[in-house]
Coordinates of C-alpha atoms in Angstrom, one line a residue:
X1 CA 17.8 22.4 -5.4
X2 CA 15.8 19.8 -7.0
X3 CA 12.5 19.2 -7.6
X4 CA 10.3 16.1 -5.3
X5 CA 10.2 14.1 -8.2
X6 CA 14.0 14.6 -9.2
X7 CA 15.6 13.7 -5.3
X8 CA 12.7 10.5 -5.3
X9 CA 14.2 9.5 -8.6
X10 CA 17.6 10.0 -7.4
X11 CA 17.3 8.0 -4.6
X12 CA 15.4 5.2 -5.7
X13 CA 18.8 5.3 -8.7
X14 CA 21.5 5.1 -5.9
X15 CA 19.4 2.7 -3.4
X16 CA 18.6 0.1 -6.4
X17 CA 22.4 0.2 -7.1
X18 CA 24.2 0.0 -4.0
X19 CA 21.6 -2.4 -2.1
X20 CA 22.9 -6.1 -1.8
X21 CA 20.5 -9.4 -1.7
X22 CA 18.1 -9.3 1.3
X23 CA 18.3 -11.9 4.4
X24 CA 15.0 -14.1 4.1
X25 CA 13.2 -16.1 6.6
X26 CA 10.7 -18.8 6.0
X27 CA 7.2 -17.2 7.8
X28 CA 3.7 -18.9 8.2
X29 CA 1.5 -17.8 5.1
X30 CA -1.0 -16.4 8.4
X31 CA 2.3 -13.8 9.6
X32 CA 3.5 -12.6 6.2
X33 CA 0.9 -9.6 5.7
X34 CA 3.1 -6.6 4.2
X35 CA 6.4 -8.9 3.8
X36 CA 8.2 -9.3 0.2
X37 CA 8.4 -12.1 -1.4
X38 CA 11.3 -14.2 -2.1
X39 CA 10.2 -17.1 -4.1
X40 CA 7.8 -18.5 -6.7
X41 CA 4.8 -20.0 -5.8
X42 CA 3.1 -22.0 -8.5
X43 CA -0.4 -23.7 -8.7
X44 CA -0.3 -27.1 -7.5
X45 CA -3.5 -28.0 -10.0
X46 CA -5.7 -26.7 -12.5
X47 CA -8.2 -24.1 -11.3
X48 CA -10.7 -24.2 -11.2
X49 CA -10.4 -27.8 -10.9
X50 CA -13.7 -28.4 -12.4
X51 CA -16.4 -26.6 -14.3
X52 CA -17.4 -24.1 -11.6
X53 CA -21.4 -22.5 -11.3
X54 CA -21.1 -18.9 -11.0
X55 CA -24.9 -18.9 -9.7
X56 CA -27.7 -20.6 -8.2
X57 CA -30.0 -22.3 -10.6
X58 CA -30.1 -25.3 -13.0
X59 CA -27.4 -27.0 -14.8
X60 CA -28.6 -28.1 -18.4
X61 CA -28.3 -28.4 -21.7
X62 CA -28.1 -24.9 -23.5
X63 CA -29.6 -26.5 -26.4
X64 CA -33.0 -28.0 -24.4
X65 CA -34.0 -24.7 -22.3
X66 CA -35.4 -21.9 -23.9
X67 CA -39.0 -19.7 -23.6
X68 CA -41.5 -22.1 -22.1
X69 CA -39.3 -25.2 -22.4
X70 CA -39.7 -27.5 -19.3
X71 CA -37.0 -29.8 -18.0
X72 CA -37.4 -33.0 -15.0
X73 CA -35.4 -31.8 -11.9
X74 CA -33.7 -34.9 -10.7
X75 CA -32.0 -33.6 -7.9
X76 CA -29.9 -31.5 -6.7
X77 CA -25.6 -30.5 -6.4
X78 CA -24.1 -28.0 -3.9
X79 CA -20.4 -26.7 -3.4
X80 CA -18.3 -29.5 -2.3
X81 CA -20.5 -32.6 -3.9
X82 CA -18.4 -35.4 -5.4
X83 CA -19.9 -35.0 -9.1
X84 CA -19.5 -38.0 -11.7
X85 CA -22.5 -39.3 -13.6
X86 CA -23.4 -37.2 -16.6
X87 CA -26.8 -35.5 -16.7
X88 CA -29.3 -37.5 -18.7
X89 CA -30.9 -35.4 -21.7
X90 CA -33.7 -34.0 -21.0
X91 CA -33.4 -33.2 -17.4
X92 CA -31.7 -30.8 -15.3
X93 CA -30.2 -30.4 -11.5
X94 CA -30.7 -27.8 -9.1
X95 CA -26.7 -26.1 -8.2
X96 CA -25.9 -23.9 -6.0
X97 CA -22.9 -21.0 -6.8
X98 CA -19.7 -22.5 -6.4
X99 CA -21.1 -25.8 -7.0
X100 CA -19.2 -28.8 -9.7
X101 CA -21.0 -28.7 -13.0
X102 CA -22.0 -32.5 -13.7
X103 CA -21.1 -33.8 -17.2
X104 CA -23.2 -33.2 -19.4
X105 CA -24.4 -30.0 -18.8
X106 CA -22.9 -27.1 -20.5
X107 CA -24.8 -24.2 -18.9
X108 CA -26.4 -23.0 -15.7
X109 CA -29.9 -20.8 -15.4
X110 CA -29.9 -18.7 -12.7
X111 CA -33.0 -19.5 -10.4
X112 CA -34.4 -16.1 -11.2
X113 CA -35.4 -16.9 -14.6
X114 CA -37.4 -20.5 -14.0
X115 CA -40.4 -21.5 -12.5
X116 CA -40.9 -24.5 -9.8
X117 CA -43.8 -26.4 -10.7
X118 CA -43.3 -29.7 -8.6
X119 CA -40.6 -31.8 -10.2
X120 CA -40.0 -30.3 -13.3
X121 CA -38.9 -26.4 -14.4
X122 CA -40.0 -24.1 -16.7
X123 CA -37.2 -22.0 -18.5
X124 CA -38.4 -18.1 -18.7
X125 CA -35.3 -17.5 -21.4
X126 CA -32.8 -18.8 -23.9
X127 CA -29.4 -20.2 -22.5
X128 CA -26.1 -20.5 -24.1
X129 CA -23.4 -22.6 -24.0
X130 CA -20.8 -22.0 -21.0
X131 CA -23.6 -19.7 -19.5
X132 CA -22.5 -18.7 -16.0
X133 CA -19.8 -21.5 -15.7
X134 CA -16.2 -21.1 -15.1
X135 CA -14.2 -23.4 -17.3
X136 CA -11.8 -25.8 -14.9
X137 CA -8.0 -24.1 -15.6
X138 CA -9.4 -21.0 -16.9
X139 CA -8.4 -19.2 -14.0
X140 CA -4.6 -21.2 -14.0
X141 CA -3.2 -24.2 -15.2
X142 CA -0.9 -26.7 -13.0
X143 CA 2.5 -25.7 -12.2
X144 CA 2.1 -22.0 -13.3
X145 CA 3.5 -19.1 -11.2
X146 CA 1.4 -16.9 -9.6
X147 CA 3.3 -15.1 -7.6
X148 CA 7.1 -14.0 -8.1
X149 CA 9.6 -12.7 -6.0
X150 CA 9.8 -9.1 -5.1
X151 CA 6.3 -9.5 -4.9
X152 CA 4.1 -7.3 -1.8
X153 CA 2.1 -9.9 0.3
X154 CA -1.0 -7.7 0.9
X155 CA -4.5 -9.7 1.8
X156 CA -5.3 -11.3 -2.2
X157 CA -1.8 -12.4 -2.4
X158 CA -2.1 -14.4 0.7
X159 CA -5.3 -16.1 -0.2
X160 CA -4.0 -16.8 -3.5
X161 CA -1.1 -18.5 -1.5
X162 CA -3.5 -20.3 0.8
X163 CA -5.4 -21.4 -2.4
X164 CA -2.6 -23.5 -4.1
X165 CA -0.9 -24.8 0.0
X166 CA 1.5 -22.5 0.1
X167 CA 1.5 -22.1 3.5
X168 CA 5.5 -21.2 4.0
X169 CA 6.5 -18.7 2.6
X170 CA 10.2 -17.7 2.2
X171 CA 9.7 -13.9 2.6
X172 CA 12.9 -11.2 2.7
X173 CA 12.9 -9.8 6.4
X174 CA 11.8 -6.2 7.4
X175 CA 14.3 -3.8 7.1
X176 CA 15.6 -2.3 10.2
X177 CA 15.2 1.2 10.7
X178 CA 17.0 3.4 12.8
X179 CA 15.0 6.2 14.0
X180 CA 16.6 8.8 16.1
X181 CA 15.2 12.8 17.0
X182 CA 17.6 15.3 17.8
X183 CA 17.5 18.7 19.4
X184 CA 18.1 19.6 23.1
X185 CA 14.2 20.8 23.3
X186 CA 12.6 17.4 23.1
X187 CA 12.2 15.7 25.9
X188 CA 10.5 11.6 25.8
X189 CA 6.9 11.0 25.7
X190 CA 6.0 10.3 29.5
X191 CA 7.8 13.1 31.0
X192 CA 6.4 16.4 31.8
X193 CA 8.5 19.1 29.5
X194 CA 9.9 22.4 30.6
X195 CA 8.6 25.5 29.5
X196 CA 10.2 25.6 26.0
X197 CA 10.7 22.2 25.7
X198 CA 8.3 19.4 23.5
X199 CA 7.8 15.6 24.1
X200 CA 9.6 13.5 21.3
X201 CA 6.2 12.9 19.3
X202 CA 8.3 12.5 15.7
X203 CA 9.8 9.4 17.3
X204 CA 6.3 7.8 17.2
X205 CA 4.9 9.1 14.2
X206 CA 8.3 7.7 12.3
X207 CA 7.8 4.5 14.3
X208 CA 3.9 4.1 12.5
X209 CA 5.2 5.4 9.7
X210 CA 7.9 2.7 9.0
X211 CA 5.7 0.0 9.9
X212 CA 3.3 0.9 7.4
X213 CA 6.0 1.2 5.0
X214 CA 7.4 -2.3 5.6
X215 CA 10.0 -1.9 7.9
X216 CA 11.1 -2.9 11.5
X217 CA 11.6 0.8 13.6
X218 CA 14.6 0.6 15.6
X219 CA 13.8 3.5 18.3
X220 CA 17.4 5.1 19.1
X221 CA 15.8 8.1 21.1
X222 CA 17.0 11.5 21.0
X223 CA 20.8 13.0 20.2
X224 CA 21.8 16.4 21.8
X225 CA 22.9 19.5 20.0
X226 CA 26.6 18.1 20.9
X227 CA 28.8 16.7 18.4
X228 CA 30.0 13.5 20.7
X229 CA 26.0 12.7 21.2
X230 CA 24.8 12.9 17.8
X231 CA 27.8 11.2 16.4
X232 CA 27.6 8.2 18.9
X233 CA 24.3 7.8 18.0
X234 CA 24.9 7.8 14.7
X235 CA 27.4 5.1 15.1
X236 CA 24.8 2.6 16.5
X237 CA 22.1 3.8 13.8
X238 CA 24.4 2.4 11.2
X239 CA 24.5 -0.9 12.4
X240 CA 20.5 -0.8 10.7
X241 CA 19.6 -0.9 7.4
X242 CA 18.9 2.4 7.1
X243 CA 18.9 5.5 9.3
X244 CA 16.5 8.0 9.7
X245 CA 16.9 11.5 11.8
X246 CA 14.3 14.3 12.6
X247 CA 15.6 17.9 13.2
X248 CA 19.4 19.4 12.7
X249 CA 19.4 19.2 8.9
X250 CA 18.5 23.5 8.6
X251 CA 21.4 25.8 8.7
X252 CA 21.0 27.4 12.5
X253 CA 24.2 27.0 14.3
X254 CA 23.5 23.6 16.1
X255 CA 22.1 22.0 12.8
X256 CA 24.7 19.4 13.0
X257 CA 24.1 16.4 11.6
X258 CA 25.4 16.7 7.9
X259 CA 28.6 17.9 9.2
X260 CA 28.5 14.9 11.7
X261 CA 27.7 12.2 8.7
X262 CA 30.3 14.1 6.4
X263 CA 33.0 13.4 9.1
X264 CA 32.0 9.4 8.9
X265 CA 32.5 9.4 4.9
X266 CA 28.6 10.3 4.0
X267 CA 28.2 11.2 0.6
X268 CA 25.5 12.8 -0.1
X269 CA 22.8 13.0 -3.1
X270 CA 20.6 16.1 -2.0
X271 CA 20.5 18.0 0.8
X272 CA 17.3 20.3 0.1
X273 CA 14.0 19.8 -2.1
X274 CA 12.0 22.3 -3.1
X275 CA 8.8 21.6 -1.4
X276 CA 6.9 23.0 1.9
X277 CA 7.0 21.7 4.0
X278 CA 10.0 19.6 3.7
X279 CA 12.9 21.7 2.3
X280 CA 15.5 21.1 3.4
X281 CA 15.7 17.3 3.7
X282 CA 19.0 15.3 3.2
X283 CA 19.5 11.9 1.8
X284 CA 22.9 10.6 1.6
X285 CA 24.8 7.1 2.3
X286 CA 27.1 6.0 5.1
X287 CA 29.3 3.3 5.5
X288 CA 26.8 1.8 3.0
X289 CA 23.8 2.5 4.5
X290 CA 21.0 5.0 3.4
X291 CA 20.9 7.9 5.6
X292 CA 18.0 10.4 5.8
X293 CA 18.2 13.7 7.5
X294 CA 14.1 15.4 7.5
X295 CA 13.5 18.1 8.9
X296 CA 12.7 18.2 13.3
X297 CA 9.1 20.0 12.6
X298 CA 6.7 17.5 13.2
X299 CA 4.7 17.9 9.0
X300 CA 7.6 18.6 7.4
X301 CA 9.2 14.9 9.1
X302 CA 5.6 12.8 7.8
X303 CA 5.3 14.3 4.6
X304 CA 9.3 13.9 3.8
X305 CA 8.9 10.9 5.0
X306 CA 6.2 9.6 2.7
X307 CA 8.7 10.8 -0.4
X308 CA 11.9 9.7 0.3
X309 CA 11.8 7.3 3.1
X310 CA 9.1 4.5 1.9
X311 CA 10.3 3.9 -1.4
X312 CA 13.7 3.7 0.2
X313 CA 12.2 1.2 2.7
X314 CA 10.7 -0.9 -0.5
X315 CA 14.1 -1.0 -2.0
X316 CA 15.5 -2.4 1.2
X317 CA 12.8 -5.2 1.2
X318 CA 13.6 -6.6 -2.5
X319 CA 10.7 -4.8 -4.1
X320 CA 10.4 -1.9 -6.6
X321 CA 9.4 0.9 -4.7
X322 CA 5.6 1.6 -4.8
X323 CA 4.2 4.4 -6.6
X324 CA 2.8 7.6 -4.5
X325 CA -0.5 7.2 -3.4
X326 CA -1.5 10.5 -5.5
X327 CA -5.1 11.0 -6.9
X328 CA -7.0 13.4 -8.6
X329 CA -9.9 15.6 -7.4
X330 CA -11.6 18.5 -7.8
X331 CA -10.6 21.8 -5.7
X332 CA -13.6 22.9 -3.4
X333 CA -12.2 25.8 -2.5
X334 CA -9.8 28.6 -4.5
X335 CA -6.3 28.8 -3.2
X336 CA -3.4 31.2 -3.4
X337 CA 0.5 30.0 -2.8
X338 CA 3.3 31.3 -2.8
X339 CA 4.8 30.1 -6.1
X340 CA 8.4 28.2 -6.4
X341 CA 8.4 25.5 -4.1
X342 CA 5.5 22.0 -4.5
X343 CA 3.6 22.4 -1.4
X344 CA 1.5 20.1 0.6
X345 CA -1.3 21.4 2.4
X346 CA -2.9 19.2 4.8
X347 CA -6.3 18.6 3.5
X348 CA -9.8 15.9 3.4
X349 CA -10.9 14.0 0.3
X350 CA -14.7 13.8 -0.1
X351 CA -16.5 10.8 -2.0
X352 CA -19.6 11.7 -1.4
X353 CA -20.4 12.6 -5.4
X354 CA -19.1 10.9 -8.9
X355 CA -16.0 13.0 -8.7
X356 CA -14.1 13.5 -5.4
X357 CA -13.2 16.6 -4.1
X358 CA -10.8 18.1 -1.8
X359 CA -10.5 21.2 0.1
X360 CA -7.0 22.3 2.3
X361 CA -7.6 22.2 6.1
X362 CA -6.9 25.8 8.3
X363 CA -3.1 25.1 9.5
X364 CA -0.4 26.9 11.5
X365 CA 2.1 25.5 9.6
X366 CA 4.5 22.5 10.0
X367 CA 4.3 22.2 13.5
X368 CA 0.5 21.8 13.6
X369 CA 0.1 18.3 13.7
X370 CA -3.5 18.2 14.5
X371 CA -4.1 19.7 11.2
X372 CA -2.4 16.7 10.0
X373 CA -4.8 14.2 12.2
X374 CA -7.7 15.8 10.6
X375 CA -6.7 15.6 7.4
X376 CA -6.8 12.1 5.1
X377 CA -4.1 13.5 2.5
X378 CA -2.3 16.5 1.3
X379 CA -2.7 18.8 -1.1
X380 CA -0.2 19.0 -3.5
X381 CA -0.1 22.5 -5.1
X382 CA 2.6 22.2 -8.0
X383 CA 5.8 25.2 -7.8
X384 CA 4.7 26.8 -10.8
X385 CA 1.0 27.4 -9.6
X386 CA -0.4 30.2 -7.5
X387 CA -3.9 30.5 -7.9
X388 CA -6.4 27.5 -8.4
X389 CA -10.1 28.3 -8.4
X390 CA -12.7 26.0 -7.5
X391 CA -13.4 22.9 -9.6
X392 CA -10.1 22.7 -11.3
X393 CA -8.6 19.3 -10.8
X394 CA -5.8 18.9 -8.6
X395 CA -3.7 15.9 -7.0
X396 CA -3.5 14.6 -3.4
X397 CA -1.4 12.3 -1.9
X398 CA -3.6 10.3 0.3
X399 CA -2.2 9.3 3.9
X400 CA -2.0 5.6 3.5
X401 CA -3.2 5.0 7.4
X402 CA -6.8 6.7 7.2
X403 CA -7.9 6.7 3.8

């Protein structure tokens, strides 16, 4: 049985090696938040483009303004003002932040440190030379790439796109998901269940959960506990990218869908993980395609999920798959586990001090799912721990939706 870290490593190994080149779309720079990249984009001039005031105040030279020294204002630049004739010695202009820095001048007071007395300005302190001015192509020169494929659009990489005109953007498309529940007890959302029966509520947490991850959900519903069901069901999962099913990977009698995937030619890489929740999740590939099997309870599918699935998910889009969202904090109250298996404890993150902290939320185990919706991480308490008192530092994996 191996560790978290060993089956994440193990299938990030097999999915970088079997995964082909990605189908790419051309998308409008305003529709590519969370896409991959799949081109350069490059500067299309210096920038800045020209000396650039960081602050509001009075462009100058360093050499004339110091303690008491007084300078003519002759008028005034703001951001967006065609600047070309030089500043004449011994005067100075009023900018404003963001403002072209005339020629000239090689340094900008900030308004704070100056007096107004009609048309001229007395200088409270000594300036330097390239004082609160951004050099033009300091921050890039022309023609240099800025962003590469493979590359995550989030929010900064999109204005840095918008910046430079890219406004296109040739972007790998989402990869589709398959998504399918199993288990004659679930019953859909809208209807009313029996008496031992639950509504399909892992189909819609997956759905979110694939979404934030990257990917396109491609809702396949729910299989029976019958071989013909599952395995037809299967058969139209695998026309997707990548297959995902909740429940039927334990070892009760109508657990069936590793010996289902085995009779299509699955091979599989691991098919339990010593964690709890979680254990005894499957990854394995089919007919080319990655297949996960997580486990029906509704914590042990999100936080399997969150391991194996997303970096999977990255893979698929053309990026290297993303880090854990883990963080340190300190433990606000002791706890006592069960050593042997990494668990993850639904739990909340505090910031109200210097150093966060973290304390585990009451659960009823992996079925309690509004633990979960209380919670903005987990608690990861590592196998070969069993008692941590207060204080000690600890790591969370943060929910990625709330926190």
């Amino acid at each position: 049985m191996l560790s978290y870290e060993q089956a994440r490593n193990r299938l990030i190994e097999e999915i970088g090696r079997k995964k082909g080149p990605r189908a790419t779309a051309v998308v409008s720079v305003w529709d590519a938040l969370g896409l991959v990249l799949a081109q350069e984009v490059r500067t299309d001039r210096e920038y800045p483009p020209f000396d650039r005031s960081t602050r509001d105040g009075y462009a100058l030279r360093s050499k004339e303004a110091g303690p008491g020294a007084q300078l003519k204002c002759v008028g005034e630049i703001k951001a967006g003002d065609t600047v070309r004739e030089a500043l004449a010695a011994g005067t100075c202009l009023q900018i404003m932040t963001g403002a072209a820095v005339p020629p000239g001048a090689n340094a900008i007071v900030m308004i704070e440190h100056t007096r107004r007395e009609g048309d001229f300005v007395r200088f409270e302190r000594a300036s330097q030379r390239g004082q609160n001015i951004v050099p033009r192509g300091s921050e890039a020169a022309a023609g240099l790439t800025i962003l590469t494929p493979g590359t995550r659009l989030g929010y900064a990489e999109l204005a840095l796109a918008a910046q430079v005109g890219a406004v296109r953007l040739q972007c790998a498309q989402r990869p589709r998901t398959a998504i399918l529940s199993t288990g004659d007890e679930v019953v859909l959302i809208d209807e009313t269940p029996g008496e031992f029966q639950i509504r399909n509520s892992n189909s819609v947490s997956l759905t979110a959960q694939v979404r934030i991850a990257g990917g396109e959900p491609v809702v396949l519903g729910n299989a029976a506990d019958r071989i013909e069901d599952l395995g037809e069901k299967i058969e139209r999962g695998l026309k997707q990218d990548a297959l995902v099913l909740s429940g039927g990977v334990s070892m009760g009698k109508y657990d069936l869908v590793e010996s289902v995937l085995k009779a299509m030619g699955a091979e599989f890489f691991f098919d339990a993980v010593a964690i709890r929740p979680g254990k005894p999740a499957v990854f394995g590939m089919c007919q080319g395609k990655p297949v996960f099997g997580l486990p029906g309870n509704p914590v042990s599918t999100m936080v399997t999920f969150e391991l194996f699935v997303a970096p999977a998910i990255d893979l698929l889009s053309g990026a290297a798959a993303r880090a854990l969202p883990l963080a340190e904090a300190r433990l606000g109250e002791a706890l006592k586990e069960k050593p042997g298996l990494t668990h993850f404890l639904p739990a909340r993150v505090e910031w109200s001090g210097e150093v966060p902290v973290v304390k585990a939320l009451k659960w009823q185990g992996s079925g309690d799912i509004a633990a979960v919706a209380k919670a903005n991480s987990f608690l990861v308490i590592p196998a070969d721990r069993e008692k941590i008192e207060v204080g000690e530092s600890v790591s969370v994996l943060l929910r990625k939706d709330v926190v």
